[in-house]
Amino acid sequence: MGCCGSAERPKREWKPLEDRSCTDLPWFLLFTLFLVGMGGICGFTIMTGGAARLVFGYDSYGNTCGQRNDPIEGVRLSGLDHTDRKFVFFLDPCNIDIIQRKIKSMALCVSQCPTEELATYFDLKRFAMINGSELCSYELPGHKYPQLPERFEKCPKLPVPESKALPVFNRCTPVDISCYAKFAEAVITFVSDNSMLNRLIAGVAASKEIIVGLCLLALVLSMILMVIIRYISAVLVWILTALVVLGSLGGTSVLWWLYIDYRMTMNETMTKDLIETEEPNDGMKTTKDHAQGLLIYAVSATVFTGILLLLMLFMRKRVALTIALFHVAGKVFIHLPLLVLLPFCTFLALSLFWVYWIMVLLFLGTTGNPEENEDTGLVEFRLTGSLQYMTWYHAVGLIWISEFILACQQMTVAGAVVTYYFTRDKTKLPVTPILSSVLRLARYHLGTVAKGSFIITLVKIPRLILIYIHNQLKGKENACARCMLKTCICCLWCLEKCLNYLNQNAYAATAINSTNFCTSARDAFMILVENALRVATINTVGDFVLFLGKILIVTCTAFAGVLALNYQRDYTEWILPLIIVCLFAFLVAHCFLSIFEIVVDVLFLCFAIDTKYNNGTPGREFYMDKALMEFVENSRRSMAMEERGRSKRARPKEDVELTEVKAMAPGTSSA
């Protein structure tokens, strides 16, 4: 389980193994136990009645509606039989506590929600007599409502609005939402008075079919881009290079021009001032400070531009590798078309888990020991003692399992790409490499994925805690504390990104050699360090190219949206629909191109391994694609030319030395 093993490392074959073994089995067992704990929390909430109280509702005395209840010690009117009372009715449904997110009103279990507005206590009495549904507290008889002095405290606030039960949760909800005008007054006033907002909302409602169509267009464009990006990657890379060079040179030139212009103006102004005053003043000192600041900016920009140009000069050959990897990645999607379905599967898995997590969280909100609130006198269920840790356990589960699902996606992509790369004859690929990768993951490598995702969880939890503390202390802490918090949050974010990248390469190494997480991470790290400049090039140029791809999809979708919405002359306001479509297009493009990015990273690791352990000679043939082979051949030719050039420059010096020796030899013999 440790990462710092001292045992001698066996020789790596660095090709997909036929005979595999389970990796990180202790972590698989630990993750299984954690899942059992998550399921245990859900079971606990169901067994203790928390789920039933959430679904069926409960009154202010701790009784669950629609069933027979046991009495609660110290709570009056508890332990009632509510078999016939299946609906929760709030005496004052508009009394909402926004901060605590609950209704601060007495709740009762009733057999029927009021089907009409009840304006007087006689109406309450009539409703109770006819329908058998008593809307006042249980100890008050229905036929005496108008005469009882307790009616002002233990009966609903008049008038009682017409209510309708929610479909699943059996809560009586007022039909007229103006009941909540107290809390929505500002919003309602804004909506009613703001004609522009009304027009925007009307535009969204009227153009919903076009919005759906444009979202589907963004989906199709993302799929197409992943296939054709290999043809346009070279153009995008050189556009990026040109923009960076021209931008840096232009910015530096502008700064020097501003400095020279300011300096000339300053000299003229200072000459006039000296003639008039015959001594320097404070204005002259300020002017010199401004000129010195411009000089510092110009020099800094010059140094930055020089370093940037040198880096681009040294990395120009490695940019060709990025283009070649993009070309091969496009081929991968042609041979493995099911890769485009992975974002859908991941999103579906995450959605199902998040729905389950939220449902159990709501169950926890109605689970625990009944306690009577001293302020309101109402019964509330709270987790006390060691049961409070269940909420924290559930919160950790949200992060770990979410990261586990994302890591499964990375491992699946890595396994499929590794199979593609190390298969020389592409016609002999498995029928479904994606499915084969999923089966290998499920059978052998779930422990590795669990360990990698847990490491990310250990970094993410402190960062989220610091973000929460920073938000809670906003406006209260001093500048130093605020700076330290932001620094810690930033450092943890950077560490999380680095670990994510290392984890992704560790999964690829596991897919190749079937080694455990720590061994795979160490091997992958060594490969990446040996190719540090190539990694930097791919992660900068490649990421920017993919970003341009996202912008291309959003731009095309927005252009199609403008044409479609402008064609429909009835839509006077289509800005909001267009914004919705653009946001969805960017989200879809990000999901799909993140898969493409993983493919490129795994291909690079395979390429680095291939070039390290193979040289193209018989018995050590390369596995790489023709595009990568051309890159290797071009690199070898350029290196051979450089060596010949160095040897030619060195040969004349040797000839001169030999001539001098020959010239000295006769003189020496004559002497």
XYZ file of C-alpha atoms in Angstrom:
671
model
C 0.000 0.000 0.000
C 2.958 2.328 0.450
C 4.491 4.465 -2.265
C 8.092 4.265 -1.173
C 9.014 0.664 -1.728
C 12.719 -0.093 -1.636
C 12.596 -3.427 -3.437
C 14.619 -3.824 -6.633
C 12.565 -2.806 -9.642
C 11.963 -5.592 -12.167
C 12.651 -4.928 -15.824
C 9.646 -3.439 -17.582
C 8.317 -4.997 -20.761
C 6.368 -1.816 -21.535
C 3.703 -3.445 -23.665
C 0.164 -4.533 -22.802
C 0.373 -7.806 -20.898
C -1.776 -10.806 -21.710
C -1.586 -12.234 -18.183
C -2.693 -9.583 -15.704
C -3.052 -9.530 -11.951
C -5.089 -7.471 -9.537
C -3.430 -4.206 -8.525
C -3.809 -2.399 -5.187
C -6.146 -5.042 -3.794
C -6.060 -3.558 -0.228
C -7.348 -0.260 -1.611
C -10.110 -2.063 -3.467
C -11.165 -3.697 -0.195
C -10.941 -0.335 1.601
C -13.075 1.352 -1.059
C -15.575 -1.502 -0.881
C -15.828 -1.051 2.893
C -16.319 2.679 2.356
C -19.169 1.975 -0.076
C -20.687 -0.386 2.475
C -20.524 2.476 4.961
C -22.285 4.791 2.497
C -24.970 2.177 2.010
C -25.163 1.722 5.776
C -25.960 5.416 6.222
C -28.794 5.087 3.727
C -30.044 1.959 5.483
C -29.829 3.676 8.859
C -31.956 6.598 7.681
C -34.555 4.180 6.303
C -34.615 1.934 9.386
C -34.879 4.836 11.840
C -37.718 6.437 9.890
C -35.839 9.381 8.387
C -36.765 8.378 4.841
C -40.408 7.862 5.805
C -40.546 11.227 7.578
C -39.136 12.934 4.482
C -41.476 11.249 2.026
C -44.679 11.067 4.096
C -43.991 14.066 6.315
C -44.368 14.459 10.070
C -46.202 16.817 12.395
C -44.872 19.106 15.087
C -45.267 16.369 17.732
C -42.973 13.859 16.013
C -45.721 11.724 14.456
C -45.200 10.445 10.910
C -48.244 10.946 8.724
C -50.000 7.943 7.198
C -48.916 5.384 9.796
C -49.198 4.296 13.433
C -46.607 5.967 15.687
C -44.903 5.111 18.963
C -45.065 7.668 21.782
C -42.031 9.887 22.363
C -41.041 10.367 25.976
C -41.683 13.888 27.198
C -43.582 14.990 24.079
C -47.331 15.451 24.361
C -49.667 14.343 21.582
C -47.015 11.940 20.265
C -47.693 8.288 19.481
C -50.931 8.986 17.571
C -52.421 6.757 14.913
C -52.292 8.766 11.675
C -53.179 5.939 9.318
C -56.002 7.985 7.829
C -54.157 11.294 7.990
C -51.737 11.161 5.056
C -51.107 14.851 4.331
C -48.989 17.476 6.119
C -50.747 20.791 6.679
C -48.948 23.943 7.919
C -50.964 26.394 9.990
C -48.996 29.307 8.514
C -47.310 28.079 5.305
C -46.018 31.560 4.476
C -43.917 31.818 7.640
C -40.649 30.708 6.012
C -37.207 30.961 7.588
C -34.967 31.535 4.579
C -31.717 31.202 6.560
C -32.621 27.808 8.051
C -34.513 26.823 4.867
C -37.648 25.588 6.654
C -41.200 26.619 7.473
C -41.500 28.092 10.972
C -45.044 26.941 11.490
C -46.870 24.211 13.388
C -47.458 21.194 11.166
C -50.337 18.753 11.490
C -51.291 15.528 9.768
C -54.691 15.880 8.083
C -56.836 13.579 6.003
C -57.483 16.173 3.285
C -55.978 19.469 2.189
C -58.378 22.437 2.075
C -59.927 22.413 -1.399
C -61.237 25.975 -1.117
C -60.370 29.164 0.697
C -61.586 29.159 4.311
C -62.108 32.725 5.505
C -63.633 32.202 8.990
C -63.529 29.722 11.861
C -67.051 28.669 10.902
C -65.642 27.660 7.542
C -62.997 25.594 9.383
C -65.762 23.933 11.422
C -67.815 23.200 8.310
C -64.802 21.749 6.498
C -64.033 19.500 9.507
C -67.626 18.297 9.783
C -68.097 17.587 6.067
C -64.694 16.161 5.138
C -63.550 14.861 8.519
C -60.279 16.818 8.171
C -59.552 18.865 11.293
C -57.155 21.733 10.522
C -56.572 22.830 14.141
C -54.423 21.124 16.760
C -55.449 17.581 17.693
C -56.737 18.435 21.205
C -59.306 20.923 19.833
C -62.640 19.377 18.786
C -63.751 20.437 15.326
C -67.309 21.337 16.203
C -66.113 23.899 18.805
C -63.594 25.830 16.689
C -65.468 29.195 16.673
C -65.898 29.257 20.486
C -62.485 28.048 21.698
C -60.096 30.739 23.013
C -57.061 28.665 21.837
C -58.168 29.028 18.215
C -55.901 32.037 17.651
C -52.750 30.032 18.500
C -53.616 26.468 17.528
C -55.702 27.003 14.406
C -54.458 28.083 10.970
C -54.001 31.715 10.130
C -57.051 33.136 8.350
C -57.851 33.113 5.550
C -56.694 29.564 4.852
C -55.693 29.442 1.166
C -56.797 26.688 -1.169
C -54.123 23.977 -1.147
C -53.075 21.020 -3.207
C -50.939 18.068 -2.131
C -47.515 17.615 -3.725
C -47.406 14.473 -5.916
C -44.858 12.471 -3.884
C -44.161 14.276 -0.624
C -47.794 14.765 0.508
C -47.395 18.367 1.670
C -50.368 20.696 1.378
C -49.115 23.580 -0.760
C -51.121 26.761 -1.453
C -52.354 26.895 -5.035
C -51.965 30.681 -5.169
C -48.246 31.414 -4.981
C -48.971 34.985 -3.924
C -48.996 33.455 -0.445
C -45.209 33.790 -0.637
C -45.299 37.409 -1.791
C -43.554 38.364 1.415
C -40.378 36.728 0.189
C -40.813 37.082 -3.539
C -42.109 40.637 -3.540
C -38.876 42.119 -4.840
C -38.578 39.529 -7.605
C -42.247 39.769 -8.576
C -42.061 43.564 -8.664
C -38.935 43.427 -10.819
C -40.489 40.923 -13.214
C -43.740 42.852 -13.494
C -42.099 46.240 -13.903
C -39.203 45.222 -16.143
C -40.437 44.949 -19.704
C -36.985 43.885 -20.953
C -36.945 40.851 -18.642
C -40.429 39.907 -19.789
C -39.293 40.086 -23.394
C -36.217 37.951 -22.693
C -38.256 35.274 -20.913
C -40.804 35.335 -23.715
C -37.979 34.902 -26.209
C -36.704 31.800 -24.389
C -40.189 30.300 -24.195
C -40.922 30.995 -27.854
C -37.597 29.699 -29.168
C -37.306 26.521 -27.100
C -37.354 24.298 -30.226
C -34.506 26.267 -31.779
C -32.542 26.120 -28.508
C -32.843 22.327 -28.453
C -31.807 22.137 -32.105
C -28.748 24.337 -31.549
C -27.716 22.265 -28.524
C -27.850 19.144 -30.696
C -25.798 21.007 -33.319
C -23.118 21.749 -30.695
C -23.107 18.058 -29.797
C -22.621 17.005 -33.420
C -19.930 19.640 -34.015
C -17.990 18.412 -30.972
C -18.032 14.850 -32.282
C -16.945 15.952 -35.752
C -14.170 18.165 -34.387
C -12.554 15.275 -32.525
C -12.157 13.464 -35.858
C -11.106 16.366 -38.102
C -8.909 18.234 -35.611
C -5.932 16.228 -36.879
C -6.288 18.022 -40.238
C -6.525 21.530 -38.803
C -4.171 21.174 -35.818
C -1.131 22.333 -37.836
C -2.958 25.478 -38.949
C -4.097 26.216 -35.394
C -0.586 25.677 -34.013
C 1.047 28.047 -36.489
C -1.704 30.616 -35.945
C -0.962 30.390 -32.210
C 2.783 30.748 -32.839
C 2.286 33.776 -35.078
C -0.059 35.448 -32.583
C 2.353 34.906 -29.687
C 5.360 36.225 -31.611
C 3.557 39.224 -33.086
C 1.846 40.005 -29.781
C 5.075 39.943 -27.758
C 7.012 41.959 -30.343
C 4.175 44.439 -30.758
C 3.713 44.904 -27.005
C 7.437 45.435 -26.492
C 7.625 47.910 -29.366
C 4.678 49.912 -28.042
C 6.257 50.144 -24.581
C 9.566 51.391 -26.015
C 7.732 53.876 -28.230
C 5.777 55.175 -25.226
C 8.975 55.496 -23.216
C 10.844 57.382 -25.965
C 7.870 59.652 -26.646
C 7.391 60.332 -22.934
C 11.111 60.972 -22.531
C 11.196 63.492 -25.363
C 8.123 65.275 -24.029
C 9.622 65.263 -20.526
C 12.906 66.803 -21.756
C 11.064 69.616 -23.519
C 8.879 70.295 -20.465
C 11.817 70.238 -18.049
C 13.820 72.621 -20.240
C 10.964 75.161 -20.240
C 10.434 74.789 -16.479
C 14.149 75.279 -15.758
C 14.216 78.400 -17.893
C 11.242 79.807 -16.021
C 11.994 78.693 -12.453
C 15.764 77.995 -12.634
C 15.367 75.080 -10.141
C 13.699 71.606 -10.241
C 10.278 71.219 -8.616
C 8.135 68.284 -7.400
C 6.447 67.962 -10.816
C 9.790 67.206 -12.448
C 10.480 64.430 -9.909
C 7.064 62.869 -10.573
C 7.687 63.018 -14.324
C 11.059 61.276 -13.876
C 9.382 58.556 -11.786
C 6.821 57.962 -14.559
C 9.584 57.739 -17.170
C 11.553 55.333 -14.998
C 8.452 53.159 -14.575
C 7.939 53.010 -18.346
C 11.602 52.096 -18.783
C 11.264 49.217 -16.313
C 8.149 47.942 -18.128
C 9.876 48.174 -21.511
C 13.014 46.382 -20.317
C 10.938 43.667 -18.625
C 8.895 43.179 -21.798
C 12.096 42.973 -23.849
C 13.561 40.319 -21.553
C 10.287 38.377 -21.604
C 10.096 38.561 -25.399
C 13.717 37.435 -25.731
C 13.151 34.446 -23.452
C 9.918 33.603 -25.271
C 11.581 33.719 -28.689
C 14.454 31.546 -27.459
C 12.009 29.031 -26.027
C 10.062 28.914 -29.268
C 13.317 28.512 -31.188
C 14.364 25.543 -29.068
C 10.859 24.032 -28.963
C 9.967 24.447 -32.624
C 10.760 20.783 -33.344
C 8.676 19.664 -30.400
C 5.701 21.583 -31.772
C 5.864 19.168 -34.707
C 5.433 16.338 -32.172
C 2.266 17.981 -30.862
C 0.869 18.167 -34.397
C 1.778 14.508 -35.002
C 0.091 13.446 -31.751
C -3.078 15.339 -32.708
C -3.001 13.590 -36.071
C -2.746 10.155 -34.451
C -5.419 11.057 -31.853
C -7.829 11.738 -34.708
C -7.101 8.251 -36.049
C -7.768 6.790 -32.614
C -11.312 8.153 -32.674
C -11.834 6.629 -36.132
C -10.722 3.180 -34.915
C -12.399 3.578 -31.498
C -15.656 5.435 -32.227
C -17.199 4.413 -28.893
C -14.852 6.894 -27.202
C -17.356 9.634 -28.041
C -19.923 7.918 -25.804
C -17.727 8.038 -22.712
C -18.720 11.616 -21.730
C -22.378 10.529 -21.806
C -21.671 7.461 -19.655
C -19.616 9.485 -17.163
C -22.252 12.209 -16.955
C -24.988 9.598 -16.436
C -23.016 7.844 -13.692
C -22.258 11.140 -11.927
C -25.886 12.273 -12.225
C -27.242 9.036 -10.754
C -24.771 9.161 -7.890
C -25.481 12.840 -7.150
C -29.232 12.184 -7.107
C -28.671 9.303 -4.664
C -26.336 11.458 -2.540
C -28.823 14.341 -2.321
C -31.652 11.926 -1.486
C -29.669 10.393 1.410
C -28.652 13.884 2.575
C -32.332 14.812 2.771
C -32.977 11.591 4.660
C -30.261 12.597 7.146
C -32.053 15.921 7.646
C -35.065 14.076 9.095
C -33.078 11.404 10.971
C -31.964 11.404 14.576
C -33.381 11.876 18.045
C -36.552 13.955 18.539
C -35.933 17.181 20.437
C -38.393 19.899 21.391
C -37.361 23.354 20.241
C -37.398 25.683 23.256
C -38.311 28.731 21.177
C -41.141 27.305 19.089
C -42.151 24.240 21.116
C -42.065 22.129 17.943
C -40.391 18.724 17.714
C -37.319 18.489 15.483
C -35.151 15.493 14.651
C -31.424 16.046 15.073
C -28.303 13.895 14.837
C -26.527 13.975 18.202
C -23.362 12.434 19.557
C -21.404 10.169 17.239
C -24.272 10.184 14.732
C -23.205 13.685 13.672
C -20.141 12.186 11.948
C -22.405 10.441 9.451
C -22.923 13.753 7.686
C -19.158 14.279 7.368
C -18.707 10.695 6.182
C -21.412 11.303 3.595
C -19.698 14.531 2.460
C -16.346 12.746 2.003
C -18.212 10.113 -0.014
C -19.435 12.785 -2.403
C -15.860 13.814 -3.261
C -14.208 10.380 -3.261
C -16.852 8.586 -5.314
C -17.135 11.480 -7.796
C -13.356 11.423 -8.274
C -13.511 7.628 -8.555
C -16.024 7.854 -11.423
C -13.865 10.420 -13.246
C -10.778 8.251 -12.668
C -12.616 5.245 -14.133
C -13.168 7.301 -17.276
C -9.449 8.134 -17.442
C -8.447 4.496 -16.918
C -10.911 3.311 -19.562
C -9.574 5.773 -22.140
C -5.969 4.908 -21.218
C -6.593 1.181 -21.564
C -8.228 1.554 -24.982
C -5.529 3.918 -26.324
C -2.725 1.686 -25.028
C -4.295 -1.304 -26.798
C -4.519 0.732 -30.003
C -0.924 1.998 -29.815
C 0.770 -1.314 -29.037
C -1.145 -3.260 -31.695
C 1.033 -3.230 -34.811
C -1.652 -4.525 -37.140
C -4.682 -2.291 -36.551
C -6.931 -4.837 -38.287
C -6.313 -7.164 -35.329
C -7.692 -4.763 -32.755
C -10.392 -6.191 -30.454
C -13.938 -5.787 -31.709
C -14.709 -3.359 -28.876
C -11.481 -2.031 -27.277
C -13.515 0.271 -25.043
C -15.541 -2.617 -23.618
C -12.354 -4.671 -23.212
C -10.780 -1.777 -21.309
C -13.847 -1.492 -19.055
C -13.750 -5.224 -18.302
C -10.008 -5.072 -17.505
C -10.651 -2.135 -15.213
C -13.489 -3.898 -13.401
C -11.555 -7.149 -13.055
C -8.033 -5.987 -12.197
C -7.563 -2.267 -11.560
C -10.417 -0.894 -9.431
C -8.041 -0.715 -6.460
C -5.613 1.450 -8.427
C -8.400 3.825 -9.421
C -9.654 3.942 -5.819
C -6.184 4.830 -4.530
C -5.604 7.541 -7.136
C -8.998 9.133 -6.514
C -8.430 9.016 -2.738
C -5.187 10.990 -3.124
C -7.096 13.694 -5.032
C -9.750 13.644 -2.294
C -7.101 14.231 0.387
C -6.012 17.397 -1.427
C -9.478 18.622 -2.378
C -11.039 18.412 1.108
C -8.602 20.890 2.772
C -8.999 23.251 -0.181
C -12.796 23.187 0.117
C -12.550 23.738 3.878
C -10.294 26.756 3.344
C -12.687 28.134 0.710
C -15.566 27.759 3.187
C -13.581 29.519 5.936
C -12.618 32.300 3.528
C -16.257 32.855 2.550
C -17.418 32.822 6.167
C -14.776 35.346 7.212
C -15.230 37.618 4.225
C -15.038 41.202 5.418
C -13.932 40.184 8.937
C -10.338 38.988 8.561
C -7.361 41.283 8.077
C -5.441 41.626 4.830
C -2.621 39.313 5.942
C -4.965 36.475 6.892
C -6.904 36.906 3.651
C -3.694 36.762 1.631
C -2.513 33.628 3.469
C -5.857 31.881 2.921
C -5.847 32.672 -0.788
C -2.223 31.528 -1.079
C -3.003 28.203 0.590
C -6.077 27.718 -1.611
C -4.037 28.497 -4.730
C -1.208 26.126 -3.719
C -3.639 23.295 -3.018
C -5.345 23.917 -6.362
C -2.005 23.721 -8.188
C -1.082 20.550 -6.282
C -4.438 19.020 -7.204
C -3.896 19.775 -10.902
C -0.386 18.274 -10.832
C -1.617 15.149 -9.075
C -4.464 14.825 -11.552
C -1.984 14.858 -14.424
C 0.322 12.382 -12.691
C -2.620 10.111 -11.838
C -3.728 10.082 -15.460
C -0.269 8.944 -16.594
C -0.111 6.427 -13.745
C -3.361 4.878 -14.999
C -1.814 4.611 -18.470
C 1.269 2.894 -17.031
C -0.998 0.512 -15.115
C -2.886 -0.236 -18.328
C 0.439 -1.148 -19.975
C 2.314 -3.085 -17.300
C -0.431 -4.046 -14.838
C 1.602 -2.564 -11.964
C 0.187 -1.010 -8.801
C -0.510 2.688 -8.495
C 2.715 3.792 -6.811
C 4.972 1.815 -9.150
C 3.065 3.093 -12.172
C 3.184 6.682 -10.907
C 6.938 6.436 -10.312
C 7.611 4.919 -13.744
C 5.394 7.460 -15.493
C 6.997 10.325 -13.563
C 10.472 9.245 -14.651
C 9.361 9.081 -18.288
C 7.782 12.540 -18.033
C 10.888 14.051 -16.391
C 13.085 12.679 -19.173
C 10.785 14.412 -21.690
C 10.114 17.580 -19.708
C 10.391 19.987 -22.658
C 8.105 17.839 -24.787
C 5.585 17.693 -21.940
C 5.692 21.476 -21.558
C 5.167 21.960 -25.288
C 2.240 19.565 -25.506
C 0.556 20.971 -22.403
C 0.874 24.578 -23.577
C 0.436 24.365 -27.334
C -1.941 21.401 -27.172
C -4.172 22.947 -24.503
C -4.373 26.200 -26.433
C -5.269 24.356 -29.640
C -8.052 22.529 -27.796
C -9.206 25.852 -26.361
C -9.360 27.255 -29.889
C -11.384 24.171 -30.811
C -13.882 24.974 -28.048
C -14.096 28.571 -29.249
C -14.634 27.306 -32.804
C -17.599 25.153 -31.704
C -19.127 27.986 -29.669
C -18.649 30.436 -32.556
C -20.218 28.120 -35.126
C -23.142 27.375 -32.814
C -23.641 31.071 -32.066
C -23.513 31.937 -35.776
C -26.112 29.267 -36.550
C -28.189 30.583 -33.645
C -28.101 34.145 -34.975
C -29.257 32.941 -38.389
C -32.012 30.738 -36.951
C -33.309 33.264 -34.441
C -33.087 36.182 -36.869
C -35.000 34.157 -39.445
C -37.868 33.873 -36.962
C -38.999 37.473 -37.105
C -41.394 36.966 -34.186
C -38.512 36.730 -31.742
C -37.725 40.306 -30.909
C -35.384 39.355 -28.091
C -33.071 36.380 -28.680
C -30.012 37.406 -26.672
C -30.856 35.171 -23.689
C -31.534 32.071 -25.841
C -28.236 32.694 -27.616
C -26.366 32.943 -24.301
C -27.947 29.684 -23.126
C -26.944 27.941 -26.338
C -23.361 29.260 -26.188
C -22.924 28.121 -22.585
C -24.246 24.671 -23.429
C -22.011 24.493 -26.517
C -18.917 25.350 -24.455
C -19.854 22.759 -21.811
C -20.357 20.037 -24.441
C -17.141 20.964 -26.253
C -15.228 20.875 -22.968
C -16.563 17.402 -22.102
C -15.674 15.934 -25.505
C -12.327 17.661 -25.963
C -11.274 16.624 -22.456
C -11.493 13.042 -23.757
C -9.366 14.113 -26.725
C -6.847 15.668 -24.315
C -6.605 12.412 -22.344
C -6.028 10.519 -25.610
C -3.190 12.887 -26.577
C -1.534 12.579 -23.151
C -1.712 8.770 -23.198
C -0.366 8.695 -26.769
C 2.574 10.846 -25.718
C 3.422 8.531 -22.813
C 3.269 5.523 -25.153
C 5.430 7.388 -27.694
C 8.022 8.308 -25.045
C 8.178 4.695 -23.873
C 8.401 3.457 -27.469
C 11.323 5.730 -28.360
C 13.135 4.899 -25.106
C 13.004 1.107 -25.320
C 12.919 0.602 -29.113
C 15.125 1.919 -31.918
C 13.601 0.449 -35.075
C 16.151 -2.350 -35.485
C 15.039 -5.986 -35.986
C 13.712 -7.297 -32.705
C 13.186 -3.761 -31.371
C 10.748 -2.382 -33.918
C 8.705 0.712 -33.121
C 4.990 0.399 -32.322
C 4.203 3.973 -33.329
C 1.982 5.235 -36.137
C 3.365 6.440 -39.490
C 2.861 10.097 -38.541
C 4.970 9.657 -35.409
C 7.478 7.559 -37.372
C 7.920 10.445 -39.827
C 8.550 12.768 -36.903
C 11.225 10.409 -35.537
C 12.876 10.071 -38.965
C 12.889 13.846 -39.458
C 14.428 14.293 -36.013
C 17.139 11.740 -36.816
C 17.937 13.409 -40.137
C 18.210 16.831 -38.533
C 20.478 15.426 -35.807
C 22.645 13.700 -38.435
C 22.953 16.971 -40.388
C 23.953 18.820 -37.237
C 26.629 16.207 -36.480
C 27.992 16.421 -40.030
C 28.082 20.197 -39.755
C 30.031 20.008 -36.488
C 32.455 17.467 -37.968
C 33.061 19.701 -41.030
C 33.776 22.668 -38.792
C 36.195 20.578 -36.741
C 38.066 19.058 -39.764
C 39.748 22.297 -41.017
C 41.312 22.813 -37.596
C 42.734 19.283 -37.705
C 44.100 19.906 -41.237
C 45.790 23.124 -40.085
C 47.404 21.385 -37.136
C 48.618 18.542 -39.397
C 50.103 21.056 -41.886
C 51.936 22.841 -39.095
C 53.361 19.538 -37.874
C 54.522 18.607 -41.368
C 56.069 22.070 -41.816
C 57.956 21.782 -38.558
C 59.235 18.258 -39.250
C 61.867 19.117 -41.978
C 63.187 22.026 -40.003
C 63.671 19.842 -37.000
C 65.528 17.142 -38.950
C 67.880 19.708 -40.583
C 68.657 21.113 -37.222
